[in-house]
């Protein structure tokens, strides 16, 4: 079954509706990443709300190590679930799905 087509907000052309909720996704101009960073190259964060918090940056700094999530939690004196929550937020903001990809993206954006 093909997804429904809805008009994108702001008149930016059609956008595919979500097959689950039926709501249209955010328009292209509201995305987290620009196609290219200023001067070309890798994408950069575009909204202040998508910047990593201080605690997220602290968790991010442990990602290149071989420490497990539990060991990172012990180092930061927080629960494992807190670290997992920070990791989800980091992955979402960096637009990645894996720890290794987060490290590569963070290095490319000079966050590490």
JSON list of C-alpha atoms in Angstrom, two decimals:
[
{"chain": "A", "resi": 1, "resn": "UNK", "atom": "CA", "xyz": [0.00, 0.00, 0.00]},
{"chain": "A", "resi": 2, "resn": "UNK", "atom": "CA", "xyz": [1.47, 3.36, -1.03]},
{"chain": "A", "resi": 3, "resn": "UNK", "atom": "CA", "xyz": [1.74, 6.10, 1.62]},
{"chain": "A", "resi": 4, "resn": "UNK", "atom": "CA", "xyz": [-0.74, 8.94, 1.47]},
{"chain": "A", "resi": 5, "resn": "UNK", "atom": "CA", "xyz": [0.43, 12.25, 0.06]},
{"chain": "A", "resi": 6, "resn": "UNK", "atom": "CA", "xyz": [-0.26, 15.48, 1.92]},
{"chain": "A", "resi": 7, "resn": "UNK", "atom": "CA", "xyz": [0.69, 19.06, 1.16]},
{"chain": "A", "resi": 8, "resn": "UNK", "atom": "CA", "xyz": [3.83, 20.05, 3.03]},
{"chain": "A", "resi": 9, "resn": "UNK", "atom": "CA", "xyz": [3.47, 22.93, 5.50]},
{"chain": "A", "resi": 10, "resn": "UNK", "atom": "CA", "xyz": [4.61, 26.22, 4.06]},
{"chain": "A", "resi": 11, "resn": "UNK", "atom": "CA", "xyz": [3.68, 25.25, 0.51]},
{"chain": "A", "resi": 12, "resn": "UNK", "atom": "CA", "xyz": [6.96, 23.45, -0.11]},
{"chain": "A", "resi": 13, "resn": "UNK", "atom": "CA", "xyz": [5.35, 20.78, -2.26]},
{"chain": "A", "resi": 14, "resn": "UNK", "atom": "CA", "xyz": [3.93, 17.41, -1.32]},
{"chain": "A", "resi": 15, "resn": "UNK", "atom": "CA", "xyz": [5.22, 15.48, 1.65]},
{"chain": "A", "resi": 16, "resn": "UNK", "atom": "CA", "xyz": [4.63, 11.82, 2.38]},
{"chain": "A", "resi": 17, "resn": "UNK", "atom": "CA", "xyz": [2.22, 11.25, 5.26]},
{"chain": "A", "resi": 18, "resn": "UNK", "atom": "CA", "xyz": [3.20, 8.90, 8.02]},
{"chain": "A", "resi": 19, "resn": "UNK", "atom": "CA", "xyz": [1.57, 5.51, 7.45]},
{"chain": "A", "resi": 20, "resn": "UNK", "atom": "CA", "xyz": [0.99, 5.19, 11.21]},
{"chain": "A", "resi": 21, "resn": "UNK", "atom": "CA", "xyz": [-0.33, 8.57, 12.30]},
{"chain": "A", "resi": 22, "resn": "UNK", "atom": "CA", "xyz": [-1.31, 10.07, 8.96]},
{"chain": "A", "resi": 23, "resn": "UNK", "atom": "CA", "xyz": [0.47, 13.29, 9.95]},
{"chain": "A", "resi": 24, "resn": "UNK", "atom": "CA", "xyz": [2.81, 14.90, 7.47]},
{"chain": "A", "resi": 25, "resn": "UNK", "atom": "CA", "xyz": [6.51, 14.93, 8.44]},
{"chain": "A", "resi": 26, "resn": "UNK", "atom": "CA", "xyz": [8.36, 18.16, 9.10]},
{"chain": "A", "resi": 27, "resn": "UNK", "atom": "CA", "xyz": [9.16, 20.15, 5.96]},
{"chain": "A", "resi": 28, "resn": "UNK", "atom": "CA", "xyz": [12.69, 20.07, 4.58]},
{"chain": "A", "resi": 29, "resn": "UNK", "atom": "CA", "xyz": [13.51, 23.54, 5.93]},
{"chain": "A", "resi": 30, "resn": "UNK", "atom": "CA", "xyz": [12.87, 22.39, 9.52]},
{"chain": "A", "resi": 31, "resn": "UNK", "atom": "CA", "xyz": [15.31, 19.50, 9.51]},
{"chain": "A", "resi": 32, "resn": "UNK", "atom": "CA", "xyz": [18.17, 19.12, 11.93]},
{"chain": "A", "resi": 33, "resn": "UNK", "atom": "CA", "xyz": [20.91, 19.02, 9.31]},
{"chain": "A", "resi": 34, "resn": "UNK", "atom": "CA", "xyz": [21.81, 21.23, 6.39]},
{"chain": "A", "resi": 35, "resn": "UNK", "atom": "CA", "xyz": [22.90, 19.40, 3.23]},
{"chain": "A", "resi": 36, "resn": "UNK", "atom": "CA", "xyz": [26.33, 20.99, 3.63]},
{"chain": "A", "resi": 37, "resn": "UNK", "atom": "CA", "xyz": [28.04, 22.95, 6.33]},
{"chain": "A", "resi": 38, "resn": "UNK", "atom": "CA", "xyz": [29.18, 26.49, 5.53]},
{"chain": "A", "resi": 39, "resn": "UNK", "atom": "CA", "xyz": [32.13, 26.25, 3.18]},
{"chain": "A", "resi": 40, "resn": "UNK", "atom": "CA", "xyz": [31.07, 22.80, 1.97]},
{"chain": "A", "resi": 41, "resn": "UNK", "atom": "CA", "xyz": [31.73, 19.49, 3.59]},
{"chain": "A", "resi": 42, "resn": "UNK", "atom": "CA", "xyz": [29.83, 17.73, 6.33]},
{"chain": "A", "resi": 43, "resn": "UNK", "atom": "CA", "xyz": [26.40, 18.76, 7.67]},
{"chain": "A", "resi": 44, "resn": "UNK", "atom": "CA", "xyz": [26.21, 20.99, 10.73]},
{"chain": "A", "resi": 45, "resn": "UNK", "atom": "CA", "xyz": [23.60, 21.41, 13.45]},
{"chain": "A", "resi": 46, "resn": "UNK", "atom": "CA", "xyz": [21.17, 24.14, 12.48]},
{"chain": "A", "resi": 47, "resn": "UNK", "atom": "CA", "xyz": [18.91, 24.70, 15.48]},
{"chain": "A", "resi": 48, "resn": "UNK", "atom": "CA", "xyz": [19.95, 25.69, 18.97]},
{"chain": "A", "resi": 49, "resn": "UNK", "atom": "CA", "xyz": [17.63, 23.00, 20.37]},
{"chain": "A", "resi": 50, "resn": "UNK", "atom": "CA", "xyz": [19.68, 20.33, 18.58]},
{"chain": "A", "resi": 51, "resn": "UNK", "atom": "CA", "xyz": [22.96, 21.27, 20.22]},
{"chain": "A", "resi": 52, "resn": "UNK", "atom": "CA", "xyz": [24.33, 18.69, 22.62]},
{"chain": "A", "resi": 53, "resn": "UNK", "atom": "CA", "xyz": [23.95, 19.48, 26.32]},
{"chain": "A", "resi": 54, "resn": "UNK", "atom": "CA", "xyz": [26.96, 19.48, 28.63]},
{"chain": "A", "resi": 55, "resn": "UNK", "atom": "CA", "xyz": [26.02, 16.03, 29.97]},
{"chain": "A", "resi": 56, "resn": "UNK", "atom": "CA", "xyz": [25.54, 14.68, 26.45]},
{"chain": "A", "resi": 57, "resn": "UNK", "atom": "CA", "xyz": [28.99, 16.00, 25.55]},
{"chain": "A", "resi": 58, "resn": "UNK", "atom": "CA", "xyz": [30.38, 14.27, 28.65]},
{"chain": "A", "resi": 59, "resn": "UNK", "atom": "CA", "xyz": [28.81, 10.96, 27.58]},
{"chain": "A", "resi": 60, "resn": "UNK", "atom": "CA", "xyz": [29.98, 11.55, 24.00]},
{"chain": "A", "resi": 61, "resn": "UNK", "atom": "CA", "xyz": [33.56, 11.93, 25.22]},
{"chain": "A", "resi": 62, "resn": "UNK", "atom": "CA", "xyz": [33.45, 8.33, 26.52]},
{"chain": "A", "resi": 63, "resn": "UNK", "atom": "CA", "xyz": [32.14, 6.81, 23.28]},
{"chain": "A", "resi": 64, "resn": "UNK", "atom": "CA", "xyz": [35.56, 6.38, 21.60]},
{"chain": "A", "resi": 65, "resn": "UNK", "atom": "CA", "xyz": [36.71, 4.31, 24.60]},
{"chain": "A", "resi": 66, "resn": "UNK", "atom": "CA", "xyz": [36.01, 0.63, 25.04]},
{"chain": "A", "resi": 67, "resn": "UNK", "atom": "CA", "xyz": [33.91, 1.32, 28.17]},
{"chain": "A", "resi": 68, "resn": "UNK", "atom": "CA", "xyz": [30.48, -0.27, 28.35]},
{"chain": "A", "resi": 69, "resn": "UNK", "atom": "CA", "xyz": [27.35, 1.74, 29.07]},
{"chain": "A", "resi": 70, "resn": "UNK", "atom": "CA", "xyz": [27.47, 0.54, 32.68]},
{"chain": "A", "resi": 71, "resn": "UNK", "atom": "CA", "xyz": [31.11, 1.61, 33.02]},
{"chain": "A", "resi": 72, "resn": "UNK", "atom": "CA", "xyz": [30.34, 5.05, 31.56]},
{"chain": "A", "resi": 73, "resn": "UNK", "atom": "CA", "xyz": [27.49, 5.38, 34.06]},
{"chain": "A", "resi": 74, "resn": "UNK", "atom": "CA", "xyz": [29.84, 4.51, 36.93]},
{"chain": "A", "resi": 75, "resn": "UNK", "atom": "CA", "xyz": [32.41, 7.06, 35.73]},
{"chain": "A", "resi": 76, "resn": "UNK", "atom": "CA", "xyz": [29.75, 9.81, 35.57]},
{"chain": "A", "resi": 77, "resn": "UNK", "atom": "CA", "xyz": [27.99, 8.75, 38.82]},
{"chain": "A", "resi": 78, "resn": "UNK", "atom": "CA", "xyz": [24.64, 8.29, 37.08]},
{"chain": "A", "resi": 79, "resn": "UNK", "atom": "CA", "xyz": [22.40, 5.31, 36.36]},
{"chain": "A", "resi": 80, "resn": "UNK", "atom": "CA", "xyz": [22.75, 3.13, 33.30]},
{"chain": "A", "resi": 81, "resn": "UNK", "atom": "CA", "xyz": [19.30, 4.31, 32.17]},
{"chain": "A", "resi": 82, "resn": "UNK", "atom": "CA", "xyz": [20.46, 7.93, 32.32]},
{"chain": "A", "resi": 83, "resn": "UNK", "atom": "CA", "xyz": [23.40, 7.11, 30.06]},
{"chain": "A", "resi": 84, "resn": "UNK", "atom": "CA", "xyz": [21.08, 5.25, 27.67]},
{"chain": "A", "resi": 85, "resn": "UNK", "atom": "CA", "xyz": [18.78, 8.28, 27.54]},
{"chain": "A", "resi": 86, "resn": "UNK", "atom": "CA", "xyz": [21.74, 10.55, 26.77]},
{"chain": "A", "resi": 87, "resn": "UNK", "atom": "CA", "xyz": [22.91, 8.13, 24.07]},
{"chain": "A", "resi": 88, "resn": "UNK", "atom": "CA", "xyz": [19.49, 8.15, 22.39]},
{"chain": "A", "resi": 89, "resn": "UNK", "atom": "CA", "xyz": [19.52, 11.94, 22.39]},
{"chain": "A", "resi": 90, "resn": "UNK", "atom": "CA", "xyz": [23.09, 12.06, 21.05]},
{"chain": "A", "resi": 91, "resn": "UNK", "atom": "CA", "xyz": [22.27, 9.60, 18.26]},
{"chain": "A", "resi": 92, "resn": "UNK", "atom": "CA", "xyz": [19.14, 11.56, 17.33]},
{"chain": "A", "resi": 93, "resn": "UNK", "atom": "CA", "xyz": [20.94, 14.91, 17.27]},
{"chain": "A", "resi": 94, "resn": "UNK", "atom": "CA", "xyz": [23.88, 13.53, 15.29]},
{"chain": "A", "resi": 95, "resn": "UNK", "atom": "CA", "xyz": [21.51, 11.62, 13.00]},
{"chain": "A", "resi": 96, "resn": "UNK", "atom": "CA", "xyz": [23.20, 8.27, 13.52]},
{"chain": "A", "resi": 97, "resn": "UNK", "atom": "CA", "xyz": [22.11, 4.82, 14.69]},
{"chain": "A", "resi": 98, "resn": "UNK", "atom": "CA", "xyz": [25.30, 3.36, 16.17]},
{"chain": "A", "resi": 99, "resn": "UNK", "atom": "CA", "xyz": [28.01, 4.30, 18.64]},
{"chain": "A", "resi": 100, "resn": "UNK", "atom": "CA", "xyz": [30.73, 4.04, 16.01]},
{"chain": "A", "resi": 101, "resn": "UNK", "atom": "CA", "xyz": [28.83, 6.35, 13.65]},
{"chain": "A", "resi": 102, "resn": "UNK", "atom": "CA", "xyz": [28.32, 8.85, 16.49]},
{"chain": "A", "resi": 103, "resn": "UNK", "atom": "CA", "xyz": [32.07, 8.93, 17.10]},
{"chain": "A", "resi": 104, "resn": "UNK", "atom": "CA", "xyz": [32.81, 9.48, 13.40]},
{"chain": "A", "resi": 105, "resn": "UNK", "atom": "CA", "xyz": [30.19, 12.26, 13.11]},
{"chain": "A", "resi": 106, "resn": "UNK", "atom": "CA", "xyz": [31.34, 13.92, 16.34]},
{"chain": "A", "resi": 107, "resn": "UNK", "atom": "CA", "xyz": [34.94, 13.93, 15.13]},
{"chain": "A", "resi": 108, "resn": "UNK", "atom": "CA", "xyz": [33.89, 15.37, 11.78]},
{"chain": "A", "resi": 109, "resn": "UNK", "atom": "CA", "xyz": [31.99, 18.14, 13.61]},
{"chain": "A", "resi": 110, "resn": "UNK", "atom": "CA", "xyz": [34.97, 18.73, 15.96]},
{"chain": "A", "resi": 111, "resn": "UNK", "atom": "CA", "xyz": [32.96, 17.72, 19.02]},
{"chain": "A", "resi": 112, "resn": "UNK", "atom": "CA", "xyz": [35.65, 15.20, 19.97]}
]
